[in-house]
Tab-separated table of C-alpha atoms in Angstrom:
chain	number	residue	atom	x	y	z
A	1	MET	CA	-5.803	6.626	-19.391
A	2	LYS	CA	-2.185	7.318	-18.534
A	3	SER	CA	-1.088	9.068	-15.349
A	4	TYR	CA	1.984	11.231	-15.067
A	5	VAL	CA	3.717	12.884	-12.132
A	6	GLY	CA	6.007	15.454	-13.661
A	7	SER	CA	7.628	13.665	-16.583
A	8	HIS	CA	7.303	10.206	-14.969
A	9	GLN	CA	4.578	7.841	-16.135
A	10	VAL	CA	2.853	6.139	-13.225
A	11	VAL	CA	1.575	2.627	-13.856
A	12	SER	CA	1.050	1.326	-10.309
A	13	ALA	CA	0.457	2.406	-6.730
A	14	ASP	CA	4.108	1.586	-6.020
A	15	ASP	CA	5.138	4.174	-8.623
A	16	TYR	CA	3.145	6.866	-6.808
A	17	ILE	CA	4.745	5.889	-3.504
A	18	GLU	CA	8.269	5.869	-4.956
A	19	LEU	CA	7.744	9.295	-6.511
A	20	ALA	CA	6.351	10.643	-3.236
A	21	LEU	CA	9.261	9.235	-1.237
A	22	GLY	CA	11.921	9.991	-3.794
A	23	THR	CA	13.409	6.533	-3.228
A	24	PRO	CA	12.579	3.017	-4.410
A	25	LEU	CA	10.397	0.957	-2.059
A	26	GLU	CA	13.006	-1.809	-2.014
A	27	LEU	CA	15.299	0.494	-0.059
A	28	TRP	CA	12.853	0.465	2.868
A	29	LEU	CA	11.259	-2.964	2.475
A	30	GLY	CA	14.160	-5.037	1.207
A	31	VAL	CA	13.941	-7.779	-1.385
A	32	ASP	CA	13.522	-11.525	-1.115
A	33	GLY	CA	16.788	-13.411	-0.960
A	34	GLU	CA	19.036	-10.469	-0.103
A	35	SER	CA	22.224	-11.414	1.722
A	36	GLU	CA	23.175	-10.091	5.146
A	37	MET	CA	25.754	-7.868	3.450
A	38	GLU	CA	23.148	-6.448	1.041
A	39	ARG	CA	20.722	-5.891	3.907
A	40	ALA	CA	23.346	-4.066	5.961
A	41	ALA	CA	24.203	-1.832	2.981
A	42	ARG	CA	20.503	-1.110	2.311
A	43	GLU	CA	19.841	-0.239	5.955
A	44	ASP	CA	22.952	1.958	6.044
A	45	ALA	CA	21.743	3.864	2.964
A	46	ALA	CA	18.291	4.265	4.547
A	47	ARG	CA	19.858	5.652	7.741
A	48	ASP	CA	21.834	8.168	5.668
A	49	ILE	CA	18.671	9.298	3.876
A	50	LEU	CA	16.820	9.706	7.181
A	51	ALA	CA	19.752	11.655	8.642
A	52	ASP	CA	19.726	13.998	5.620
A	53	ASN	CA	15.934	14.407	5.737
A	54	PRO	CA	14.677	14.169	9.334
A	55	HIS	CA	11.138	15.140	8.256
A	56	LEU	CA	10.791	12.165	5.905
A	57	VAL	CA	9.120	9.978	8.555
A	58	ASP	CA	6.494	12.671	9.197
A	59	ASP	CA	5.962	13.162	5.461
A	60	VAL	CA	5.483	9.432	4.901
A	61	THR	CA	3.080	9.204	7.848
A	62	ARG	CA	1.053	12.091	6.436
A	63	LEU	CA	1.036	10.440	3.002
A	64	ALA	CA	-0.161	7.133	4.467
A	65	ALA	CA	-2.905	8.846	6.487
A	66	HIS	CA	-4.102	10.689	3.374
A	67	ALA	CA	-4.154	7.463	1.370
A	68	ILE	CA	-6.195	5.729	4.059
A	69	GLU	CA	-8.668	8.616	4.212
A	70	SER	CA	-8.989	8.626	0.432
A	71	PHE	CA	-9.513	4.913	-0.119
A	72	VAL	CA	-11.208	3.575	3.018
A	73	PRO	CA	-14.946	4.292	3.163
A	74	ALA	CA	-16.393	6.046	6.190
A	75	PRO	CA	-18.112	3.650	8.649
A	76	GLY	CA	-21.612	4.761	7.589
A	77	ASN	CA	-20.822	4.182	3.910
A	78	VAL	CA	-19.866	0.508	4.139
A	79	LEU	CA	-22.188	-1.953	2.438
A	80	PRO	CA	-22.977	-5.189	4.270
A	81	LEU	CA	-21.309	-8.258	2.825
A	82	THR	CA	-24.283	-10.524	3.461
A	83	ARG	CA	-27.918	-10.298	2.543
A	84	PRO	CA	-30.477	-9.780	5.307
A	85	ALA	CA	-31.712	-13.089	6.771
A	86	ALA	CA	-35.259	-12.625	5.385
A	87	ARG	CA	-33.995	-12.669	1.797
A	88	ARG	CA	-31.641	-15.643	2.047
A	89	ARG	CA	-32.485	-18.758	0.093
A	90	PRO	CA	-33.116	-21.872	2.136
A	91	ALA	CA	-30.356	-24.452	2.236
A	92	ARG	CA	-30.656	-27.247	-0.296
A	93	LYS	CA	-31.955	-30.521	1.041
A	94	GLU	CA	-29.935	-33.590	0.232
A	95	VAL	CA	-31.742	-36.248	-1.685
A	96	ALA	CA	-31.185	-39.792	-0.477
A	97	ALA	CA	-30.197	-42.186	-3.240
């Protein structure tokens, strides 16, 4: 099943985030191996975007909170990762050769 936001096909969670932010994630997170000059330019561009849209931080925080609420189960709905002790199999005994 294909997902679309407007006319953009979404193929990953990063795509949803980029469409929500209106900017590529690399602008905020950087990329491996970027030079000091590239980093300074990226941070300068990010500062300009934040200056033009002072509510972006609040919007991103709201988006993150919604994502956490949507994908993290409520405490009462979490399944235990281990079986109860009564149902565990006994450890195997080593056989001496």
